[in-house]
XYZ file of N, CA and C in Angstrom:
522
model
N 5.169 10.658 17.083
C 4.737 9.130 17.001
C 5.962 8.421 16.759
N 5.982 7.041 16.853
C 7.122 6.249 16.434
C 6.965 5.849 15.238
N 8.299 5.740 14.715
C 8.107 5.578 13.113
C 9.426 4.565 12.863
N 9.373 3.906 11.782
C 10.863 3.175 11.501
C 11.193 3.856 10.084
N 12.342 4.487 10.084
C 12.834 5.300 8.985
C 14.182 5.018 8.476
N 14.537 5.585 7.431
C 16.105 5.494 6.886
C 16.277 6.947 6.618
N 17.692 7.316 6.706
C 18.092 8.830 6.502
C 19.099 8.713 5.324
N 19.744 7.518 5.019
C 20.752 7.365 4.235
C 20.765 6.139 3.266
N 20.322 6.302 1.931
C 20.332 5.196 1.151
C 21.321 4.404 0.768
N 21.004 3.244 0.477
C 22.343 2.126 -0.031
C 23.054 1.510 1.241
N 22.833 1.903 2.576
C 23.378 1.103 3.363
C 22.972 -0.631 3.533
N 24.046 -1.348 3.773
C 23.678 -2.684 3.911
C 22.541 -3.028 5.017
N 21.557 -3.918 4.687
C 20.659 -3.845 5.936
C 20.928 -4.289 7.129
N 22.184 -4.981 7.318
C 22.897 -5.185 8.521
C 23.251 -4.159 9.279
N 23.548 -2.888 8.668
C 23.997 -1.685 9.399
C 22.905 -1.023 10.153
N 23.112 -0.956 11.376
C 21.911 -0.332 12.307
C 21.308 0.766 11.919
N 21.937 1.745 10.880
C 21.529 2.765 10.432
C 20.647 2.625 9.139
N 20.443 1.340 8.689
C 19.835 1.084 7.572
C 18.335 1.328 7.797
N 17.868 0.805 8.800
C 16.345 1.241 9.327
C 16.345 1.249 10.722
N 15.947 2.281 11.411
C 15.888 2.303 12.829
C 14.564 3.125 13.252
N 14.413 2.952 14.541
C 13.153 3.649 15.231
C 13.475 5.164 15.657
N 12.538 5.847 15.470
C 12.835 7.270 15.931
C 11.359 7.806 16.184
N 11.269 8.975 16.809
C 10.064 9.659 17.051
C 9.888 10.782 16.203
N 8.520 11.075 15.391
C 8.155 12.098 14.529
C 7.095 12.880 15.014
N 6.810 13.859 14.768
C 5.576 14.602 14.915
C 4.340 13.775 14.032
N 3.298 13.834 14.893
C 2.150 13.225 14.400
C 1.450 13.918 13.105
N 1.398 13.598 12.168
C 0.810 14.233 10.793
C -0.560 14.853 10.908
N -0.993 15.695 10.362
C -2.234 16.418 10.410
C -2.789 16.377 9.056
N -4.249 16.040 9.207
C -4.831 15.648 7.689
C -4.836 16.880 6.939
N -4.665 16.892 5.675
C -5.347 18.041 4.801
C -6.550 17.672 4.412
N -7.212 18.518 3.392
C -8.483 18.626 2.979
C -9.033 17.197 2.750
N -8.518 16.380 1.842
C -9.061 15.060 1.604
C -8.302 13.854 2.221
N -7.631 14.095 3.353
C -6.824 13.190 4.214
C -7.643 12.565 5.319
N -7.388 11.296 5.371
C -7.568 10.326 6.544
C -6.428 10.246 7.374
N -6.382 10.616 8.823
C -5.582 10.505 9.820
C -5.846 8.868 10.115
N -4.743 7.849 10.162
C -5.166 6.778 10.423
C -4.246 6.242 11.398
N -4.722 5.522 12.587
C -3.952 4.851 13.348
C -3.721 3.393 12.873
N -2.367 3.183 12.723
C -2.085 1.964 11.870
C -2.228 0.809 12.703
N -2.670 -0.158 12.425
C -2.750 -1.463 12.997
C -1.969 -2.703 12.290
N -1.775 -2.544 11.099
C -0.844 -3.553 10.404
C -0.499 -3.190 8.826
N 0.672 -3.465 8.672
C 1.254 -3.042 7.451
C 1.769 -4.423 6.899
N 2.239 -4.155 5.406
C 2.691 -5.249 4.837
C 4.183 -4.590 4.218
N 5.206 -5.406 4.220
C 6.458 -5.185 3.547
C 6.528 -5.626 2.204
N 7.086 -4.708 1.286
C 6.964 -5.237 -0.207
C 8.385 -4.998 -0.700
N 8.801 -5.554 -1.745
C 10.026 -5.346 -2.547
C 10.449 -4.069 -2.996
N 9.257 -3.206 -3.119
C 9.477 -1.896 -3.393
C 10.201 -1.119 -2.353
N 9.966 -1.473 -1.197
C 10.440 -0.971 0.003
C 11.950 -0.943 -0.105
N 12.481 -2.222 -0.387
C 13.910 -2.082 -0.267
C 14.736 -1.607 -1.484
N 13.961 -1.466 -2.726
C 14.176 -0.762 -3.736
C 14.242 0.759 -3.426
N 13.440 1.222 -2.799
C 13.397 2.790 -2.349
C 14.620 3.030 -1.413
N 14.666 2.147 -0.326
C 15.702 2.405 0.747
C 17.157 2.323 0.110
N 17.475 1.627 -1.019
C 18.739 1.472 -1.440
C 18.874 2.496 -2.713
N 18.082 3.213 -3.289
C 18.126 3.998 -4.217
C 17.725 5.479 -4.294
N 16.759 5.750 -3.242
C 16.345 7.073 -2.983
C 16.854 7.973 -2.061
N 17.871 8.775 -2.336
C 18.468 9.646 -1.348
C 17.304 10.489 -0.569
N 17.497 10.750 0.670
C 16.778 11.679 1.501
C 17.536 12.481 2.197
N 16.721 13.787 2.415
C 17.345 14.799 3.195
C 16.995 14.725 4.525
N 15.918 14.178 5.041
C 15.309 13.911 6.371
C 14.946 12.461 6.374
N 14.749 12.211 7.537
C 14.298 10.766 7.941
C 13.055 10.197 7.079
N 13.048 9.403 6.340
C 11.845 8.927 5.473
C 11.317 7.575 6.013
N 9.970 7.739 6.109
C 9.337 6.468 6.362
C 8.951 5.833 5.368
N 9.351 4.380 5.282
C 8.868 3.592 4.086
C 7.604 2.961 4.247
N 7.022 2.295 3.139
C 5.846 1.158 3.414
C 4.786 2.011 2.568
N 4.029 1.182 2.153
C 2.660 1.764 1.483
C 1.605 0.943 1.979
N 1.540 -0.201 2.010
C 0.144 -1.088 2.617
C -0.074 -0.809 4.134
N -1.154 -0.405 4.287
C -1.669 -0.342 5.821
C -3.273 -0.563 5.967
N -3.475 -0.750 7.299
C -4.708 -1.257 7.722
C -4.722 -0.336 9.180
N -5.981 0.199 9.397
C -6.092 0.945 10.537
C -7.473 1.601 10.628
N -7.538 2.273 11.859
C -8.655 2.958 12.092
C -8.662 4.496 11.874
N -9.715 5.065 11.154
C -9.727 6.505 11.035
C -9.763 7.358 12.141
N -8.751 8.091 12.867
C -8.723 8.960 13.695
C -9.331 10.329 13.639
N -9.116 10.678 12.411
C -9.730 12.227 12.041
C -9.564 12.299 10.733
N -10.427 13.119 10.203
C -10.559 13.209 8.534
C -10.392 14.918 8.307
N -9.977 15.156 6.962
C -9.876 16.436 6.448
C -11.218 17.050 6.322
N -11.269 18.394 6.303
C -12.514 19.112 5.992
C -13.332 18.613 4.832
N -12.654 18.290 3.774
C -13.313 17.660 2.498
C -13.765 16.401 2.347
N -13.403 15.660 3.364
C -13.576 14.260 3.316
C -15.202 13.856 3.414
N -15.547 12.825 2.435
C -17.024 12.485 2.428
C -17.425 11.027 2.777
N -16.160 10.264 2.439
C -16.458 8.634 2.198
C -16.129 8.029 3.721
N -15.434 8.734 4.589
C -15.190 8.000 5.825
C -15.342 9.130 6.937
N -15.427 8.282 8.129
C -15.553 9.161 9.316
C -14.676 8.403 10.463
N -14.316 9.021 11.649
C -13.549 8.623 12.660
C -14.189 7.369 13.010
N -13.271 6.407 13.380
C -13.811 5.062 13.805
C -13.903 4.123 12.643
N -13.946 4.334 11.385
C -13.947 3.462 10.244
C -12.666 2.614 10.025
N -12.667 1.451 9.794
C -11.454 0.684 9.695
C -11.347 0.720 7.970
N -10.068 1.149 7.498
C -9.623 1.126 6.322
C -8.368 0.264 5.939
N -8.329 0.090 4.588
C -7.009 -0.063 4.217
C -6.698 0.504 2.781
N -5.155 0.573 2.547
C -4.838 1.403 1.303
C -3.421 1.133 1.139
N -3.381 1.451 -0.334
C -1.677 1.728 -0.541
C -1.399 2.919 -1.041
N -0.637 3.403 0.141
C -0.183 4.829 -0.152
C 0.322 5.416 -1.375
N 1.023 6.560 -1.215
C 1.637 7.209 -2.402
C 3.024 7.313 -2.170
N 3.938 7.266 -3.385
C 5.370 7.303 -3.124
C 5.871 8.662 -2.757
N 5.048 9.742 -2.822
C 5.471 11.003 -2.691
C 5.053 11.501 -1.179
N 4.512 10.647 -0.198
C 3.988 10.959 0.994
C 4.643 9.819 1.722
N 4.872 10.239 3.208
C 5.529 9.324 4.173
C 4.759 7.898 4.326
N 5.506 6.910 4.477
C 4.852 5.624 4.352
C 4.157 5.061 5.623
N 4.105 3.883 5.587
C 3.331 3.155 6.481
C 3.992 2.521 7.794
N 5.210 2.509 7.975
C 6.017 2.088 8.948
C 5.862 2.996 9.997
N 4.849 3.326 10.720
C 4.610 4.283 11.685
C 3.292 4.068 12.563
N 3.091 4.726 13.477
C 2.003 4.507 14.143
C 0.844 5.007 13.699
N 1.039 6.330 12.924
C -0.133 7.010 12.233
C 0.334 7.119 11.049
N -0.895 7.408 10.029
C -0.350 7.828 8.527
C -1.469 8.580 7.928
N -1.174 9.263 6.960
C -2.346 9.990 6.264
C -2.275 9.436 4.893
N -3.478 9.166 4.322
C -3.854 8.781 3.156
C -5.226 9.492 2.696
N -4.887 9.971 1.216
C -6.123 10.607 0.521
C -7.406 9.702 0.594
N -8.420 10.053 0.974
C -9.680 9.223 1.054
C -9.939 8.718 -0.330
N -9.384 9.375 -1.261
C -9.726 8.856 -2.774
C -8.942 7.357 -3.069
N -8.085 7.275 -2.181
C -7.316 5.918 -2.659
C -7.397 5.109 -1.294
N -8.299 5.144 -0.641
C -8.372 4.183 0.500
C -9.888 3.536 0.395
N -9.836 2.331 1.042
C -11.117 1.494 0.963
C -11.562 1.066 2.515
N -12.865 0.718 2.743
C -13.277 0.043 3.831
C -12.749 -1.305 3.979
N -12.039 -1.471 5.050
C -11.347 -2.808 5.313
C -12.389 -3.833 5.316
N -12.353 -4.896 4.507
C -13.347 -5.980 4.485
C -13.455 -6.672 5.871
N -14.750 -6.664 6.281
C -14.664 -7.326 7.833
C -14.469 -8.508 7.854
N -14.398 -9.307 6.750
C -14.113 -10.758 6.979
C -12.751 -11.120 7.139
N -11.984 -9.817 6.986
C -10.425 -10.341 6.913
C -9.897 -9.664 8.358
N -8.813 -10.076 8.610
C -8.000 -9.951 9.742
C -7.423 -8.641 9.512
N -6.733 -7.759 10.285
C -5.926 -6.749 10.076
C -4.836 -7.209 9.353
N -3.865 -8.366 9.644
C -2.840 -8.698 8.841
C -3.230 -9.478 7.393
N -4.101 -9.884 7.110
C -4.627 -10.319 5.982
C -5.110 -9.281 5.160
N -5.697 -8.141 5.509
C -6.225 -6.969 4.896
C -4.796 -6.352 4.268
N -3.875 -6.270 5.311
C -2.532 -5.383 4.914
C -1.951 -6.071 3.778
N -2.120 -7.299 3.548
C -1.401 -7.959 2.585
C -1.982 -7.531 1.113
N -3.022 -7.061 0.964
C -3.676 -6.766 -0.240
C -3.624 -5.683 -1.086
N -3.603 -4.526 -0.563
C -3.380 -3.378 -1.197
C -2.415 -3.381 -2.358
N -0.948 -3.154 -2.230
C -0.196 -3.218 -3.332
C -0.291 -4.421 -4.455
N -0.332 -5.469 -3.890
C -0.206 -6.689 -4.587
C -1.500 -6.884 -5.581
N -2.559 -6.372 -5.025
C -3.844 -6.316 -5.709
C -3.883 -5.342 -6.860
N -3.583 -4.201 -6.483
C -3.208 -2.981 -7.410
C -2.418 -3.560 -8.567
N -1.285 -4.187 -8.225
C -0.260 -4.515 -9.122
C -0.909 -5.445 -10.195
N -1.442 -6.406 -9.531
C -2.070 -7.545 -10.543
C -3.332 -7.070 -11.253
N -4.253 -6.131 -10.828
C -4.933 -5.543 -11.619
C -4.696 -4.707 -12.843
N -3.425 -3.951 -12.483
C -3.043 -2.937 -13.519
C -2.390 -3.972 -14.656
N -1.486 -4.958 -14.319
C -1.101 -5.832 -15.186
C -2.035 -6.553 -16.159
N -3.090 -7.004 -15.448
C -4.129 -7.870 -16.268
C -4.969 -6.990 -17.159
N -5.523 -5.719 -16.626
C -6.293 -4.967 -17.420
C -5.773 -3.664 -18.122
N -4.918 -3.168 -17.208
C -4.230 -1.766 -17.887
C -3.058 -2.291 -18.972
N -2.185 -3.091 -18.492
C -1.012 -3.286 -19.434
C -1.594 -4.403 -20.501
N -1.788 -5.775 -19.994
C -2.283 -6.426 -21.037
C -3.726 -6.363 -21.762
N -4.462 -5.491 -21.012
C -5.847 -4.977 -21.746
C -6.859 -6.217 -21.970
N -6.697 -7.275 -21.203
C -7.291 -8.346 -21.150
C -8.871 -8.091 -21.236
N -9.624 -8.594 -21.914
C -11.237 -8.392 -22.038
C -11.709 -9.614 -21.573
N -12.755 -10.011 -22.129
C -13.535 -11.252 -21.989
C -13.256 -12.297 -23.011
N -11.885 -12.608 -23.208
C -11.424 -13.419 -24.099
C -11.903 -14.958 -23.724
N -12.645 -15.466 -24.873
C -13.080 -16.839 -24.468
C -11.914 -17.763 -25.215
N -11.802 -19.074 -24.790
C -10.739 -19.888 -25.374
C -9.610 -19.579 -25.648
N -9.156 -18.704 -24.640
C -7.632 -18.071 -24.598
C -7.112 -18.587 -23.063
N -5.881 -18.651 -23.251
C -5.114 -19.150 -21.956
C -4.285 -18.193 -21.267
N -4.080 -18.149 -20.111
C -2.999 -17.323 -19.573
C -2.258 -18.110 -18.542
N -0.794 -18.099 -19.029
C -0.147 -18.816 -17.858
C 0.844 -17.849 -16.949
N 0.398 -18.122 -15.789
C 0.918 -17.115 -14.545
C 2.106 -17.934 -13.964
N 3.378 -17.315 -14.386
C 4.606 -17.930 -13.573
C 4.794 -17.083 -12.381
N 4.892 -17.830 -11.175
C 5.050 -17.327 -9.977
C 3.638 -17.114 -9.359
N 2.695 -18.007 -9.416
C 1.420 -17.789 -9.100
C 1.194 -17.944 -7.339
N 2.322 -18.621 -6.863
C 2.309 -18.640 -5.411
C 2.777 -17.433 -4.665
N 3.109 -16.554 -5.251
C 3.443 -15.115 -4.767
C 2.439 -14.158 -4.523
N 2.675 -12.910 -3.873
C 1.670 -12.079 -3.601
C 0.760 -11.762 -4.842
N 1.475 -11.187 -5.836
C 1.046 -10.532 -6.919
C 0.451 -11.799 -7.722
N 1.231 -12.778 -8.006
C 0.540 -13.970 -8.822
C -0.416 -14.693 -8.336
N -0.761 -14.725 -6.983
C -1.808 -15.306 -6.310
C -3.067 -14.459 -6.695
N -3.052 -13.077 -6.521
C -4.094 -12.187 -6.655
C -4.416 -12.331 -8.205
N -3.398 -12.317 -9.116
C -3.518 -12.154 -10.654
C -4.385 -13.432 -11.060
N -4.011 -14.681 -10.247
C -4.688 -16.076 -10.680
C -6.275 -15.661 -10.307
N -6.559 -15.109 -9.222
C -7.896 -14.940 -8.707
C -8.650 -14.183 -9.740
N -8.079 -12.887 -9.977
C -8.674 -11.802 -10.803
C -8.954 -12.455 -12.243
N -7.964 -13.075 -12.709
C -8.134 -13.671 -14.102
C -9.283 -14.710 -14.157
N -9.183 -15.664 -13.189
C -9.980 -16.734 -13.059
C -11.576 -16.213 -12.710
N -11.814 -15.246 -12.129
C -13.224 -14.723 -11.813
C -13.641 -13.695 -12.731
N -12.672 -12.979 -13.502
C -13.229 -11.824 -14.027
C -13.068 -11.673 -15.536
N -12.440 -12.945 -16.035
C -12.292 -13.055 -17.361
C -12.602 -14.482 -17.727
N -12.802 -14.492 -19.213
C -12.917 -15.702 -19.723
C -12.057 -16.826 -19.971
N -10.623 -16.274 -19.493
C -9.504 -17.047 -20.103
C -9.402 -18.179 -19.239
N -8.715 -19.179 -19.502
C -8.322 -20.341 -18.914
C -6.982 -20.119 -18.383
N -7.132 -20.160 -16.998
C -5.942 -19.938 -16.217
C -4.987 -21.076 -15.929
């Protein structure tokens, strides 16, 4: 399969070897994995941080957010079948989404919303998870009435999702 990889961390982005196209073996699903033919991805700031700071012994595929169609499933998969459209934010300890195919554990994938294009759905996973974790896990926001939340950077990916979550799921004045 075709993939975009890096092999040496810390190279300036202008260097042709900072990211390059290569061919790698198509992955095979494990017990809870979905093999996804990737249709769209998102690029996140974490991709730059990993490429700059994470040494690798072999070509490493970056990328977390992906949308695609399930091609095959592992023997223990129960929530998905081949042909299902999915979206997900992968895991840092697995190859990323800058490839034709990706593996994702079914337990961290979701059915792609039918109302969204592939590109729109690909923009959601990591930004939505980050906003959710900030609001409910880190800040531990509950149903506060008569309280306010000021979101700096509300026009960005995480900020725009955070604004929507806080407005719809809390009693906060945003």
